[in-house]
Coordinates of C-alpha atoms in Angstrom, one line a residue:
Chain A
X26 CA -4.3 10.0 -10.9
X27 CA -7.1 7.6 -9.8
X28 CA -9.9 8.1 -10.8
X29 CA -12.0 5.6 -8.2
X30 CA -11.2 5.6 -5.1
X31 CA -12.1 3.9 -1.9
X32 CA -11.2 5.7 1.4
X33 CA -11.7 3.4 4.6
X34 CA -12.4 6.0 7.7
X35 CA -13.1 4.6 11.2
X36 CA -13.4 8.5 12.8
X37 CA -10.0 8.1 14.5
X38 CA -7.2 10.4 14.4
X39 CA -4.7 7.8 12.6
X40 CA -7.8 7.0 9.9
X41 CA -7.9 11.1 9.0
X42 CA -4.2 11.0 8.1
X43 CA -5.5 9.4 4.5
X44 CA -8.2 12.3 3.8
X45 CA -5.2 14.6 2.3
X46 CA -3.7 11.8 0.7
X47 CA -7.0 11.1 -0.9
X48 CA -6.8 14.4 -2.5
X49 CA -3.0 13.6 -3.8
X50 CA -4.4 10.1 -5.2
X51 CA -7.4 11.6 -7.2
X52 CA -7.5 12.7 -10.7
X53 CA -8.0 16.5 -11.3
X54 CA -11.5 16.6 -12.2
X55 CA -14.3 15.0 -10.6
X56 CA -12.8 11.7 -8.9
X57 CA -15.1 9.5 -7.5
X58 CA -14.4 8.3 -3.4
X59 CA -16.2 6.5 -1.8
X60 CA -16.3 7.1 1.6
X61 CA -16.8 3.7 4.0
X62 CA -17.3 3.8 7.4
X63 CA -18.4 0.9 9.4
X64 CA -20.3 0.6 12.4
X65 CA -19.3 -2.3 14.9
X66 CA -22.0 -3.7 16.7
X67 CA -21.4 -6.0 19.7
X68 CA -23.4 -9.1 18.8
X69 CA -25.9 -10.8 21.7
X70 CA -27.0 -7.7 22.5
X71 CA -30.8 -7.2 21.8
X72 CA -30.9 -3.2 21.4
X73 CA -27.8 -3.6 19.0
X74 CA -25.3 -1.7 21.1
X75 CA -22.0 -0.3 19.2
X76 CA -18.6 -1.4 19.8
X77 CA -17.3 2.1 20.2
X78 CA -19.1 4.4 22.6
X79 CA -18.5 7.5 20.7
X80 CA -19.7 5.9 17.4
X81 CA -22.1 8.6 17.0
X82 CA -18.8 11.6 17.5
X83 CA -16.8 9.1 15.2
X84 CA -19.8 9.2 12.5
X85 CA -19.8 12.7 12.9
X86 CA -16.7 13.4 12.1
X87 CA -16.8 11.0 9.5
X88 CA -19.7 13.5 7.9
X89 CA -17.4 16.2 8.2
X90 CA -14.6 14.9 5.7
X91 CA -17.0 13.6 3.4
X92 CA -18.2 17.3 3.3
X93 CA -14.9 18.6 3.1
X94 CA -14.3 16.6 0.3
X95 CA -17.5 17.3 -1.7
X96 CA -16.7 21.0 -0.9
X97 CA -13.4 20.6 -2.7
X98 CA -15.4 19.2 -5.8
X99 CA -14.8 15.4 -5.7
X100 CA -17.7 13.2 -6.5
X101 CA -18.4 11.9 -2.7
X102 CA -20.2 8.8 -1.8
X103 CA -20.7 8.2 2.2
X104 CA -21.2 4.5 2.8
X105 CA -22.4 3.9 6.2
X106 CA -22.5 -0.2 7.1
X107 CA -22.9 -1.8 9.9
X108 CA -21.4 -5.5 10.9
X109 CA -22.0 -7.5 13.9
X110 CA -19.4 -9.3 15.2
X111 CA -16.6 -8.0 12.9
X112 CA -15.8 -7.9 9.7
X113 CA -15.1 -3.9 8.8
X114 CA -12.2 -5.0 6.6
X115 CA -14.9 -7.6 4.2
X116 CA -17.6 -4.7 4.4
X117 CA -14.8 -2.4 2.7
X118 CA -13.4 -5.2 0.4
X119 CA -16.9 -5.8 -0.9
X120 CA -17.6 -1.9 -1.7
X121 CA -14.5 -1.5 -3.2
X122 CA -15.1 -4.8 -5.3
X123 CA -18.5 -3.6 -6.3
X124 CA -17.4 0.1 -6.8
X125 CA -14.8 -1.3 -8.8
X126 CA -12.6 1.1 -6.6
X127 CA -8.6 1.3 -7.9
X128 CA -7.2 1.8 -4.7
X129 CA -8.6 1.7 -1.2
X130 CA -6.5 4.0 1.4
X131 CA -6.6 3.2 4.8
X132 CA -4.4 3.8 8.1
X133 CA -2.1 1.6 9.4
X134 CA -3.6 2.0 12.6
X135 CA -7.3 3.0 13.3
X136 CA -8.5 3.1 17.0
X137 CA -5.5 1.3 18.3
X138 CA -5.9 0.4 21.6
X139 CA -2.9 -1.9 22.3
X140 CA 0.1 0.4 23.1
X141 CA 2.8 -0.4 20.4
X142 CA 0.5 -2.1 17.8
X143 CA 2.0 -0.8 14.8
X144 CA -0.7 -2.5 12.3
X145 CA -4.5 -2.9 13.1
X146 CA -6.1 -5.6 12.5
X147 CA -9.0 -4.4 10.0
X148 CA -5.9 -3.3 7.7
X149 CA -4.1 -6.4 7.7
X150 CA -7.4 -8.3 6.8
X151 CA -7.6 -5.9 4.3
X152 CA -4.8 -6.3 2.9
X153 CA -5.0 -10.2 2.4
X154 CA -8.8 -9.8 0.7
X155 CA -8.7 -6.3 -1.0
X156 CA -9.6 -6.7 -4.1
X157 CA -7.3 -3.9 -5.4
X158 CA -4.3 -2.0 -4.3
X159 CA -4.1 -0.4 -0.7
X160 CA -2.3 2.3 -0.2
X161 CA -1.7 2.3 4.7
X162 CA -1.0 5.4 5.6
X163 CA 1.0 5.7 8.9
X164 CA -0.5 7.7 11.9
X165 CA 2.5 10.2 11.5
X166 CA 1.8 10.9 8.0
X167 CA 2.0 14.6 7.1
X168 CA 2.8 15.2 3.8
X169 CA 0.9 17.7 2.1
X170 CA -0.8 17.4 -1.5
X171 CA 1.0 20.7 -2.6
X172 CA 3.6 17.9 -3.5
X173 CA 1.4 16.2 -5.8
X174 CA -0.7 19.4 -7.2
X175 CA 2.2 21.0 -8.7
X176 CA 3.2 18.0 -10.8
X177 CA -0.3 17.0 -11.9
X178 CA -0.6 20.7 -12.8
X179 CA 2.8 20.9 -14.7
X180 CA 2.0 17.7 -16.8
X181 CA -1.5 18.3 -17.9
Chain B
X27 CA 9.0 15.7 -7.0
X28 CA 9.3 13.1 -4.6
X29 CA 10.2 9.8 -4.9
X30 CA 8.8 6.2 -4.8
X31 CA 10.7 3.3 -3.7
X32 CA 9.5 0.1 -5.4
X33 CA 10.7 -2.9 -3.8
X34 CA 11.9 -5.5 -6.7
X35 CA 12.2 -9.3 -5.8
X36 CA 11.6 -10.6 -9.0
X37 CA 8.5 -12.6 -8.7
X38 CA 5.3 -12.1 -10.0
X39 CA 3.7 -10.1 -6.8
X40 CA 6.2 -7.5 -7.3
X41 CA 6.1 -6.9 -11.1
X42 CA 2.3 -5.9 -10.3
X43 CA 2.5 -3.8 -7.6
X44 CA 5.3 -2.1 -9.6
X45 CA 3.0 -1.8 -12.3
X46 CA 0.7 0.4 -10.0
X47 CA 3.7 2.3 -9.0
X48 CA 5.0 2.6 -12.2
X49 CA 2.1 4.9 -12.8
X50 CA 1.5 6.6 -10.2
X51 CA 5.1 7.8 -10.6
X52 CA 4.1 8.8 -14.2
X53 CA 1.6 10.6 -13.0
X54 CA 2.8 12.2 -10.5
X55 CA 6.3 13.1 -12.3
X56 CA 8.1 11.5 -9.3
X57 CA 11.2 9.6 -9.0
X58 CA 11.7 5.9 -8.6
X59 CA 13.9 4.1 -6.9
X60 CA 13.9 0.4 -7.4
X61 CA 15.7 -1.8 -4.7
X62 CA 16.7 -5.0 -4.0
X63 CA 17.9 -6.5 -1.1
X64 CA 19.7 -9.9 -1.1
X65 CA 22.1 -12.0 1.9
X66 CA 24.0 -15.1 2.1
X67 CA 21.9 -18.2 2.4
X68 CA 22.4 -19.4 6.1
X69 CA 22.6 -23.3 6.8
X70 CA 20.4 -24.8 9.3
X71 CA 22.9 -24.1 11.8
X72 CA 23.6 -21.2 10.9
X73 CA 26.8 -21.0 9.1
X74 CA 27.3 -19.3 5.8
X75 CA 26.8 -21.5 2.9
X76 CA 29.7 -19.9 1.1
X77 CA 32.1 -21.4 3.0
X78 CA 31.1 -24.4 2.3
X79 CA 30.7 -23.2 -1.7
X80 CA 32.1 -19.3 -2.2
X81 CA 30.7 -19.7 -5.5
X82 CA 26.7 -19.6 -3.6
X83 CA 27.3 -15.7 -3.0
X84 CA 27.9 -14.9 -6.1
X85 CA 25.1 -16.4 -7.5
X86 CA 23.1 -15.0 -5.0
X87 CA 24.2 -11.5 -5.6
X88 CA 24.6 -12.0 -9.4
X89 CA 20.5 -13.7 -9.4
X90 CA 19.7 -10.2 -7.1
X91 CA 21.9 -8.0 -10.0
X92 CA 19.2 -9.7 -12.6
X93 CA 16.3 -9.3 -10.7
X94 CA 17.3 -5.5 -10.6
X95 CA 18.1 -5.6 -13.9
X96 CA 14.8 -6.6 -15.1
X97 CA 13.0 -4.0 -13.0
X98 CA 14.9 -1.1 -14.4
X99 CA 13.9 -3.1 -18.3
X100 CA 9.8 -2.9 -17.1
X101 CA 10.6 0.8 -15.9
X102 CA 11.9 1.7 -18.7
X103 CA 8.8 0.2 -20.9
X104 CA 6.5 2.2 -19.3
X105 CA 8.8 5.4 -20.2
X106 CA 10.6 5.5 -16.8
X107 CA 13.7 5.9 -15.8
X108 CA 14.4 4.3 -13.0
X109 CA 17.3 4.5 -10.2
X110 CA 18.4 1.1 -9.0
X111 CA 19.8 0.2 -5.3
X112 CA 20.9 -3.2 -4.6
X113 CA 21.4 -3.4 -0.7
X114 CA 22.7 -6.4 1.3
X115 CA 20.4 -6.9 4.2
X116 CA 16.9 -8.0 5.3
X117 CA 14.5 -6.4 3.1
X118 CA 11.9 -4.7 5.2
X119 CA 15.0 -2.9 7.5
X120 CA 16.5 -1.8 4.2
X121 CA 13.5 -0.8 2.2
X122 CA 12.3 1.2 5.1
X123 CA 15.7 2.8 6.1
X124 CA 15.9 4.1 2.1
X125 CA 12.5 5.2 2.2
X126 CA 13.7 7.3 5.4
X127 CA 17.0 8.5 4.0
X128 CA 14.9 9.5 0.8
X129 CA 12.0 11.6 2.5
X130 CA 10.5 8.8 0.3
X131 CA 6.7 9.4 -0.5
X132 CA 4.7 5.9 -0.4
X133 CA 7.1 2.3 -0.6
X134 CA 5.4 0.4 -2.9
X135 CA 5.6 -3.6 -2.8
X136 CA 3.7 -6.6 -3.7
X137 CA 1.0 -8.5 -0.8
X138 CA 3.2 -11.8 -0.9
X139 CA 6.5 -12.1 -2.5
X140 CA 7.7 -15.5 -3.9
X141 CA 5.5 -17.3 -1.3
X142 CA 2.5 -16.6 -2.9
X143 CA 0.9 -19.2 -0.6
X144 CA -2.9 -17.4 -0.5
X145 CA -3.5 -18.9 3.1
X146 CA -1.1 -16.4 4.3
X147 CA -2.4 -13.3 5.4
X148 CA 0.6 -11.3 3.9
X149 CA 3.9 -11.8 2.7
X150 CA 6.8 -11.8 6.1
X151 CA 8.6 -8.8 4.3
X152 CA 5.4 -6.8 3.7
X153 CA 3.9 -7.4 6.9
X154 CA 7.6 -6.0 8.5
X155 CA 7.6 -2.8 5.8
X156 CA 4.0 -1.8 6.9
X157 CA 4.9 -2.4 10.8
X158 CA 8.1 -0.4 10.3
X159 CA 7.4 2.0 7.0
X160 CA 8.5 5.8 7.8
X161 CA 5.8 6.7 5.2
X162 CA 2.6 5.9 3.0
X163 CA 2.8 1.7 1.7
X164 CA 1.4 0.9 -1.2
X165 CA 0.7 -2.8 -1.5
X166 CA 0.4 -4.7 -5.2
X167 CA -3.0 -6.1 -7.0
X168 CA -3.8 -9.6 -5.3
X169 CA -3.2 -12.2 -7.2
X170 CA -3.6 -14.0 -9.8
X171 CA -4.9 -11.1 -11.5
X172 CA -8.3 -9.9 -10.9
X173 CA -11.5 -9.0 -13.5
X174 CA -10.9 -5.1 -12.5
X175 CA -7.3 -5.4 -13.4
X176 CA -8.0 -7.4 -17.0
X177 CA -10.4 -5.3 -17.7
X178 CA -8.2 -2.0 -16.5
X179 CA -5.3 -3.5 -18.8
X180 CA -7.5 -4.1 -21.5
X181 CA -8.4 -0.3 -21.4
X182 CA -4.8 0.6 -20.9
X183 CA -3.9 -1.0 -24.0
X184 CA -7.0 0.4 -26.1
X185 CA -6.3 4.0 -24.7
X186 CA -2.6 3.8 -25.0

């Protein structure tokens, strides 16, 4: 149904929720996502050292959906960026602005290390300065894109 | 086919995210529900206005009746027909508890609601749905309305 979409994926369980959602969101055909995935870096230090201590597991994983989604024939663009001091919800704003992205999808929650946070705070920035809709996707989230397929199928 | 629940407050935030859901329930074949939720105005104090003027509820129920109203009419132009819920309660609680009671797919609603006041990160009601939202939440275009989205209506109109 979207044709352009942005798909914000921090490597955490909770941000992997919005991978089959992506696949509900997208037109049949060859939808464009554009994968973004930012790397924190801890500013003052001199070697650059990354927030997350399994950044280089979480880019992994990362790798892995964008190749699942390639696989399953959607027009995948891995966007890799890296921000000192925060700011992952501006680096996604931005590529959505200049992909000219018609929905960016997101989790509610990312790496959420405050028990009982129920929105992270790289989603609510988003949501202030997104550029276009934003569809948050709760941690729990497991609807299947069956739903979707069949209609999608049945109207065109 | 599932169903969408599009919250409806009247003001402008809301008639574009409804826009976006609007389609995506086109597209998708799915159901919408349209609800609004209204209450009695509390005094400072925190006694119901209506018993200092009864005739307050029923404009306040009557204004949340039109604002429905009109919803179902901007459905309906875009070739949808629409279900309509007016509830009486705090918004978020109620949009969330239909969305539950629905197996609702996404909740669709707009960043900032009548207090489009930009320096505000998001609208209280939004912020509550997204804390509290038993499924996907779709939030409305910023506003005022972007380049992407005059240019997307532009095309709309053209292709349409």
């Amino acid at each position: 149904m979207f044709s352009k979409i942005v798909l914000a994926l921090d490597g955490s369980d909770p941000s992997e929720r919005v991978v089959p959602v992506a696949r509900e969101l997208a037109a049949p055909g060859s939808a464009q996502i554009d994968i973004v995935h930012v790397r924190e870096l801890i500013a003052g230090r001199g070697g650059g050292q990354t927030l997350r201590a399994n950044e280089d597991d979480l880019e992994h994983r990362v790798h892995g959906l964008a190749k699942e989604l390639s696989d399953a024939g959607y027009d995948v663009h891995l966007h890799v960026e890296t921000t000192v001091g925060g700011g992952p919800a501006q680096v996604i704003a931005q590529i959505a602005e200049k992909t000219g992205a018609e929905v960016i999808l997101i989790g509610t929650r990312g790496h959420a290390p405050v028990a009982g946070l129920l929105l992270g705070s790289v989603t609510q920035r988003l949501l202030h300065i997104a550029p276009c809709p934003v569809l948050a996707i709760p941690p729990h989230y497991t609807r299947k894109p069956e739903d979707a397929g069949e209609a999608v199928a049945t109207a065109s | 086919m599932a169903t969408i629940v599009i919250a409806a407050d009247g003001s402008e935030a809301a008639h574009r995210a409804a826009e976006v859901g609007f389609e995506a329930a086109a597209a998708w074949g799915d159901h919408v529900l349209l609800v609004t939720a209204w209450d009695v105005l509390r005094a400072d104090f925190g006694m119901p206005v209506h018993r200092i003027e009864h005739d307050f509820v029923n404009a306040e129920k009557g204004w949340a009746e039109k604002v429905l109203e009109d919803a179902a009419a901007h459905a309906a132009e875009r070739g949808l027909e629409a279900e309509t819920v007016l509830v009486r309660g705090e918004p978020a609680s109620q949009l969330c508890r239909i969305a539950k009671e629905r197996d609702a797919r996404m909740i669709v609603i707009g960043t900032h609601g009548w207090g489009a006041v930009r320096s505000l990160l998001l609208g209280s009601v939004t912020l509550r749905v997204l804390h509290h939202a038993p499924c996907a939440v779709l939030t409305g275009p910023p506003s005022p309305p972007t380049p992407f989205e005059a240019a997307r209506a532009e095309h709309t109109a053209t292709a349409g």
